[in-house]
């Protein structure tokens, strides 16, 4: 397997030679289903007008824990405000690095954590709180999500002042959420004071009917600037949120640093519980997480990056 550095070099050579050909299916005005090989190569390039400032490429030796200088594990089984059924752990069996990916493994097992709560499922929830946060920029991850009824993967952000005003006053940006009963659909949502939970302004992005997000890696990103948050799947802009989208009298709280989270929940009010069709274990593979800031040497662009 080539390293990501080799992929970057290869991608540059291919682009210079003009031999990169991307096959795609057109559905309405939306392009989906790009060939996996071309998508993988293209995903390595820095988006135009953005400068990389933080990343985790998950290239540590197989079986390594996540980089503790970048990520902290949240643990416990108290439902996390959503009536979830898993206990999050800090164990390697639930979060480790393998073949250039972060692997979050969802297991069906009897487990009682340090909080004394017994659960029948375990998973992992990782965050950069206290280690990295940023105001504005492009926040992107390349992920192959798990599948199945009751499985709930997410890549998201929380305001780093959460310990003061609490949630939802700190703000939340859900870059990607999927509920297993919707295998071809992901959601991008914002939550804040007066518009949280099901009231959070949200949009969905769907693949063609015969495609599933769990079958391949996809890139999920937001481009966040003052008074605008744009949501992307595989570089296709599908939603833009501005203060005009908020309920009257509520506050736009996206003007301070946010930290990143990755997790896979089991059950909860939105996805519902696993059933007889749900297969365990399930895994979420994360190829990379990258954060950019606007490259001021390039003129800002409204194009879809």
mmCIF file of N, CA and C in Angstrom, residues 2 33 53 89 100 105 114 120 132 182 203 287 297:
data_model
loop_
_atom_site.group_PDB
_atom_site.id
_atom_site.type_symbol
_atom_site.label_atom_id
_atom_site.label_comp_id
_atom_site.label_asym_id
_atom_site.label_seq_id
_atom_site.Cartn_x
_atom_site.Cartn_y
_atom_site.Cartn_z
ATOM 1 N N UNK A 2 0.607 2.161 -0.927
ATOM 2 C CA UNK A 2 1.363 3.401 -0.959
ATOM 3 C C UNK A 2 1.021 4.263 0.244
ATOM 4 N N UNK A 33 -21.223 9.143 -7.494
ATOM 5 C CA UNK A 33 -20.733 7.870 -7.966
ATOM 6 C C UNK A 33 -19.433 7.947 -8.743
ATOM 7 N N UNK A 53 -3.633 23.482 7.913
ATOM 8 C CA UNK A 53 -3.066 23.939 9.181
ATOM 9 C C UNK A 53 -3.053 22.856 10.253
ATOM 10 N N UNK A 89 -15.799 3.620 25.036
ATOM 11 C CA UNK A 89 -14.635 3.202 25.808
ATOM 12 C C UNK A 89 -13.377 3.836 25.233
ATOM 13 N N UNK A 100 -3.449 2.643 7.578
ATOM 14 C CA UNK A 100 -3.615 4.040 7.195
ATOM 15 C C UNK A 100 -4.954 4.643 7.512
ATOM 16 N N UNK A 105 -14.593 0.767 15.997
ATOM 17 C CA UNK A 105 -15.293 -0.519 15.929
ATOM 18 C C UNK A 105 -16.469 -0.523 16.897
ATOM 19 N N UNK A 114 -16.610 2.414 33.807
ATOM 20 C CA UNK A 114 -16.293 2.994 35.106
ATOM 21 C C UNK A 114 -17.480 3.725 35.711
ATOM 22 N N UNK A 120 -25.006 -3.265 26.186
ATOM 23 C CA UNK A 120 -24.815 -4.416 25.315
ATOM 24 C C UNK A 120 -24.029 -4.086 24.056
ATOM 25 N N UNK A 132 -7.013 20.955 19.989
ATOM 26 C CA UNK A 132 -7.092 21.752 18.766
ATOM 27 C C UNK A 132 -8.505 22.285 18.609
ATOM 28 N N UNK A 182 -31.193 4.908 6.549
ATOM 29 C CA UNK A 182 -31.082 5.741 5.345
ATOM 30 C C UNK A 182 -29.701 5.531 4.714
ATOM 31 N N UNK A 203 -30.018 19.880 6.223
ATOM 32 C CA UNK A 203 -30.208 19.467 4.832
ATOM 33 C C UNK A 203 -29.641 18.077 4.653
ATOM 34 N N UNK A 287 -9.919 7.823 6.787
ATOM 35 C CA UNK A 287 -8.634 7.914 6.100
ATOM 36 C C UNK A 287 -7.826 9.091 6.621
ATOM 37 N N UNK A 297 -3.146 34.566 0.259
ATOM 38 C CA UNK A 297 -2.396 34.897 -0.957
ATOM 39 C C UNK A 297 -3.217 34.601 -2.204
#
